[in-house]
mmCIF file of C-alpha atoms in Angstrom:
data_model
loop_
_atom_site.group_PDB
_atom_site.id
_atom_site.type_symbol
_atom_site.label_atom_id
_atom_site.label_comp_id
_atom_site.label_asym_id
_atom_site.label_seq_id
_atom_site.Cartn_x
_atom_site.Cartn_y
_atom_site.Cartn_z
ATOM 1 C CA UNK A 1 0.000 0.000 0.000
ATOM 2 C CA UNK A 2 1.602 3.249 -1.140
ATOM 3 C CA UNK A 3 -0.600 5.303 1.159
ATOM 4 C CA UNK A 4 2.140 4.968 3.761
ATOM 5 C CA UNK A 5 4.190 7.492 1.760
ATOM 6 C CA UNK A 6 1.559 10.229 2.192
ATOM 7 C CA UNK A 7 1.798 12.409 5.330
ATOM 8 C CA UNK A 8 -1.729 11.736 6.568
ATOM 9 C CA UNK A 9 -1.189 7.993 6.273
ATOM 10 C CA UNK A 10 2.274 7.860 7.829
ATOM 11 C CA UNK A 11 2.860 4.425 9.420
ATOM 12 C CA UNK A 12 -0.523 3.084 8.300
ATOM 13 C CA UNK A 13 1.116 -0.222 7.342
ATOM 14 C CA UNK A 14 2.637 -0.723 10.796
ATOM 15 C CA UNK A 15 -0.537 0.349 12.559
ATOM 16 C CA UNK A 16 -2.618 -1.789 10.223
ATOM 17 C CA UNK A 17 -0.760 -4.881 11.437
ATOM 18 C CA UNK A 18 -1.340 -3.987 15.087
ATOM 19 C CA UNK A 19 -5.040 -3.364 14.381
ATOM 20 C CA UNK A 20 -5.603 -6.202 11.923
ATOM 21 C CA UNK A 21 -8.529 -7.720 13.864
ATOM 22 C CA UNK A 22 -10.373 -4.385 13.713
ATOM 23 C CA UNK A 23 -9.525 -3.896 10.031
ATOM 24 C CA UNK A 24 -10.872 -7.408 9.362
ATOM 25 C CA UNK A 25 -14.251 -6.220 10.674
ATOM 26 C CA UNK A 26 -14.146 -3.375 8.137
ATOM 27 C CA UNK A 27 -13.003 -5.768 5.412
ATOM 28 C CA UNK A 28 -15.756 -8.311 6.169
ATOM 29 C CA UNK A 29 -18.495 -5.698 6.325
ATOM 30 C CA UNK A 30 -21.073 -5.759 3.485
ATOM 31 C CA UNK A 31 -20.804 -1.938 3.469
ATOM 32 C CA UNK A 32 -17.238 -1.146 4.572
ATOM 33 C CA UNK A 33 -17.624 2.467 3.434
ATOM 34 C CA UNK A 34 -19.980 2.921 6.414
ATOM 35 C CA UNK A 35 -17.830 1.036 8.928
ATOM 36 C CA UNK A 36 -15.997 2.632 11.804
ATOM 37 C CA UNK A 37 -12.267 2.617 11.072
ATOM 38 C CA UNK A 38 -9.975 1.354 13.841
ATOM 39 C CA UNK A 39 -8.102 3.586 16.258
ATOM 40 C CA UNK A 40 -7.090 7.069 15.183
ATOM 41 C CA UNK A 41 -8.155 6.466 11.565
ATOM 42 C CA UNK A 42 -11.834 7.058 12.256
ATOM 43 C CA UNK A 43 -11.282 10.664 13.339
ATOM 44 C CA UNK A 44 -8.107 11.380 11.382
ATOM 45 C CA UNK A 45 -9.415 10.685 7.879
ATOM 46 C CA UNK A 46 -11.852 12.738 5.852
ATOM 47 C CA UNK A 47 -14.288 11.135 3.446
ATOM 48 C CA UNK A 48 -11.889 11.286 0.476
ATOM 49 C CA UNK A 49 -9.053 9.814 2.529
ATOM 50 C CA UNK A 50 -11.355 7.034 3.727
ATOM 51 C CA UNK A 51 -11.972 6.175 0.070
ATOM 52 C CA UNK A 52 -8.221 5.839 -0.460
ATOM 53 C CA UNK A 53 -8.038 3.281 2.343
ATOM 54 C CA UNK A 54 -11.153 1.556 1.045
ATOM 55 C CA UNK A 55 -9.536 1.353 -2.398
ATOM 56 C CA UNK A 56 -6.658 -0.582 -0.834
ATOM 57 C CA UNK A 57 -8.685 -3.055 1.206
ATOM 58 C CA UNK A 58 -12.019 -3.345 -0.646
ATOM 59 C CA UNK A 59 -11.703 -2.060 -4.224
ATOM 60 C CA UNK A 60 -15.076 -3.646 -5.020
ATOM 61 C CA UNK A 61 -16.745 -1.021 -2.805
ATOM 62 C CA UNK A 62 -15.075 2.067 -4.232
ATOM 63 C CA UNK A 63 -17.946 2.819 -6.653
ATOM 64 C CA UNK A 64 -20.653 3.069 -3.965
ATOM 65 C CA UNK A 65 -18.267 5.067 -1.771
ATOM 66 C CA UNK A 66 -17.463 7.414 -4.650
ATOM 67 C CA UNK A 67 -21.162 7.893 -5.424
ATOM 68 C CA UNK A 68 -21.807 8.830 -1.800
ATOM 69 C CA UNK A 69 -18.804 11.171 -1.828
ATOM 70 C CA UNK A 70 -19.998 12.980 -4.965
ATOM 71 C CA UNK A 71 -23.542 13.188 -3.583
ATOM 72 C CA UNK A 72 -22.257 14.635 -0.314
ATOM 73 C CA UNK A 73 -19.910 17.164 -1.940
ATOM 74 C CA UNK A 74 -21.712 18.408 -5.054
ATOM 75 C CA UNK A 75 -25.141 16.819 -5.150
ATOM 76 C CA UNK A 76 -27.169 13.787 -6.092
ATOM 77 C CA UNK A 77 -27.832 15.060 -9.616
ATOM 78 C CA UNK A 78 -24.215 14.221 -10.494
ATOM 79 C CA UNK A 79 -24.624 10.503 -9.780
ATOM 80 C CA UNK A 80 -28.115 9.916 -11.119
ATOM 81 C CA UNK A 81 -28.650 9.680 -14.854
ATOM 82 C CA UNK A 82 -31.019 12.324 -16.171
ATOM 83 C CA UNK A 83 -34.466 11.110 -17.170
ATOM 84 C CA UNK A 84 -34.567 10.164 -20.821
ATOM 85 C CA UNK A 85 -36.699 12.473 -22.929
ATOM 86 C CA UNK A 86 -37.504 10.762 -26.220
ATOM 87 C CA UNK A 87 -39.217 13.837 -27.671
ATOM 88 C CA UNK A 88 -36.132 16.029 -27.107
ATOM 89 C CA UNK A 89 -33.863 13.314 -28.455
ATOM 90 C CA UNK A 90 -36.045 12.978 -31.530
ATOM 91 C CA UNK A 91 -35.920 16.735 -32.070
ATOM 92 C CA UNK A 92 -32.105 16.496 -32.147
ATOM 93 C CA UNK A 93 -32.084 13.643 -34.656
ATOM 94 C CA UNK A 94 -32.162 13.822 -38.451
ATOM 95 C CA UNK A 95 -32.427 11.273 -41.234
ATOM 96 C CA UNK A 96 -28.614 11.218 -41.339
ATOM 97 C CA UNK A 97 -28.134 11.343 -37.548
ATOM 98 C CA UNK A 98 -30.449 8.668 -36.174
ATOM 99 C CA UNK A 99 -31.225 7.891 -32.568
ATOM 100 C CA UNK A 100 -29.024 5.124 -31.196
ATOM 101 C CA UNK A 101 -29.866 3.528 -27.861
ATOM 102 C CA UNK A 102 -26.958 2.110 -25.868
ATOM 103 C CA UNK A 103 -28.709 0.061 -23.225
ATOM 104 C CA UNK A 104 -27.826 -1.400 -19.888
ATOM 105 C CA UNK A 105 -28.799 -4.998 -19.180
ATOM 106 C CA UNK A 106 -32.541 -5.368 -18.758
ATOM 107 C CA UNK A 107 -33.403 -2.004 -20.336
ATOM 108 C CA UNK A 108 -35.865 -2.047 -23.212
ATOM 109 C CA UNK A 109 -37.080 1.239 -24.716
ATOM 110 C CA UNK A 110 -39.360 -0.451 -27.288
ATOM 111 C CA UNK A 111 -42.632 0.180 -25.444
ATOM 112 C CA UNK A 112 -41.798 3.876 -25.090
ATOM 113 C CA UNK A 113 -40.563 4.038 -28.666
ATOM 114 C CA UNK A 114 -43.713 2.379 -30.032
ATOM 115 C CA UNK A 115 -45.924 4.788 -28.074
ATOM 116 C CA UNK A 116 -43.857 7.737 -29.280
ATOM 117 C CA UNK A 117 -44.055 6.472 -32.874
ATOM 118 C CA UNK A 118 -47.829 6.220 -32.533
ATOM 119 C CA UNK A 119 -48.002 9.767 -31.133
ATOM 120 C CA UNK A 120 -45.900 11.006 -34.051
ATOM 121 C CA UNK A 121 -48.065 9.252 -36.648
ATOM 122 C CA UNK A 122 -45.649 6.378 -37.261
ATOM 123 C CA UNK A 123 -47.606 3.571 -35.662
ATOM 124 C CA UNK A 124 -48.612 0.348 -37.338
ATOM 125 C CA UNK A 125 -46.877 -0.249 -40.652
ATOM 126 C CA UNK A 126 -44.975 3.036 -40.569
ATOM 127 C CA UNK A 127 -42.385 1.615 -38.165
ATOM 128 C CA UNK A 128 -40.412 -1.509 -39.035
ATOM 129 C CA UNK A 129 -38.425 -3.445 -36.456
ATOM 130 C CA UNK A 130 -35.776 -6.112 -36.877
ATOM 131 C CA UNK A 131 -33.663 -7.977 -34.385
ATOM 132 C CA UNK A 132 -30.261 -8.386 -35.975
ATOM 133 C CA UNK A 133 -28.417 -11.666 -35.993
ATOM 134 C CA UNK A 134 -26.884 -14.077 -38.437
ATOM 135 C CA UNK A 135 -28.205 -13.531 -41.952
ATOM 136 C CA UNK A 136 -30.326 -10.496 -41.033
ATOM 137 C CA UNK A 137 -28.070 -7.957 -42.802
ATOM 138 C CA UNK A 138 -29.780 -8.130 -46.228
ATOM 139 C CA UNK A 139 -33.209 -7.884 -44.599
ATOM 140 C CA UNK A 140 -32.049 -4.811 -42.670
ATOM 141 C CA UNK A 141 -30.716 -3.221 -45.870
ATOM 142 C CA UNK A 142 -34.091 -3.746 -47.551
ATOM 143 C CA UNK A 143 -35.900 -2.260 -44.561
ATOM 144 C CA UNK A 144 -33.625 0.786 -44.545
ATOM 145 C CA UNK A 145 -34.100 1.304 -48.285
ATOM 146 C CA UNK A 146 -37.850 1.040 -47.804
ATOM 147 C CA UNK A 147 -37.635 3.519 -44.932
ATOM 148 C CA UNK A 148 -35.772 5.979 -47.136
ATOM 149 C CA UNK A 149 -38.242 5.615 -50.028
ATOM 150 C CA UNK A 150 -41.449 5.613 -47.996
ATOM 151 C CA UNK A 151 -40.407 7.869 -45.106
ATOM 152 C CA UNK A 152 -41.008 5.261 -42.435
ATOM 153 C CA UNK A 153 -39.040 4.486 -39.286
ATOM 154 C CA UNK A 154 -36.695 1.504 -39.055
ATOM 155 C CA UNK A 155 -35.673 0.099 -35.682
ATOM 156 C CA UNK A 156 -32.699 -2.268 -35.641
ATOM 157 C CA UNK A 157 -32.268 -4.140 -32.383
ATOM 158 C CA UNK A 158 -29.359 -6.175 -31.033
ATOM 159 C CA UNK A 159 -26.790 -4.475 -33.275
ATOM 160 C CA UNK A 160 -24.059 -5.768 -30.957
ATOM 161 C CA UNK A 161 -24.532 -9.286 -32.380
ATOM 162 C CA UNK A 162 -23.986 -8.046 -35.947
ATOM 163 C CA UNK A 163 -20.647 -6.295 -35.481
ATOM 164 C CA UNK A 164 -19.340 -7.485 -38.859
ATOM 165 C CA UNK A 165 -22.345 -5.860 -40.564
ATOM 166 C CA UNK A 166 -21.977 -2.451 -38.864
ATOM 167 C CA UNK A 167 -19.642 -1.203 -41.622
ATOM 168 C CA UNK A 168 -22.378 -1.898 -44.182
ATOM 169 C CA UNK A 169 -24.894 -0.049 -42.001
ATOM 170 C CA UNK A 170 -22.575 2.953 -41.717
ATOM 171 C CA UNK A 171 -22.443 3.307 -45.518
#
């Protein structure tokens, strides 16, 4: 641990060994960022310095600790994603700059997108959807060409499984 070289953490390695049973309690805690640090370290360290120690002993808990730190120092709005506004996003898009959704696991914007399409007059047959996969490239090309000719929306899902076809899509 290189913290020992910093003035605030002087002799932390030596003291860590003499307090190892107490540090084990912190280490074993499901939320070590909320644990009481042993000895002088509880009162001596500020919240940022506590994160440095946490990074050394429980790097898996640095993200929640960092989120709490940011929330405490500058506000919750900096750790929470802003609500997605499909109408504003649509207003920023063009036929040459489409909307691309990069999703987290379990997220599915299709219900919202279908409702929005309906509201915009693109419900029913005016919005085509295709889940990409092996052999779906030519079908997608046809759908895109149809979209261009007829002015309809084309939704391509699961693009991550058709990486080799993305160059064709870009053209």
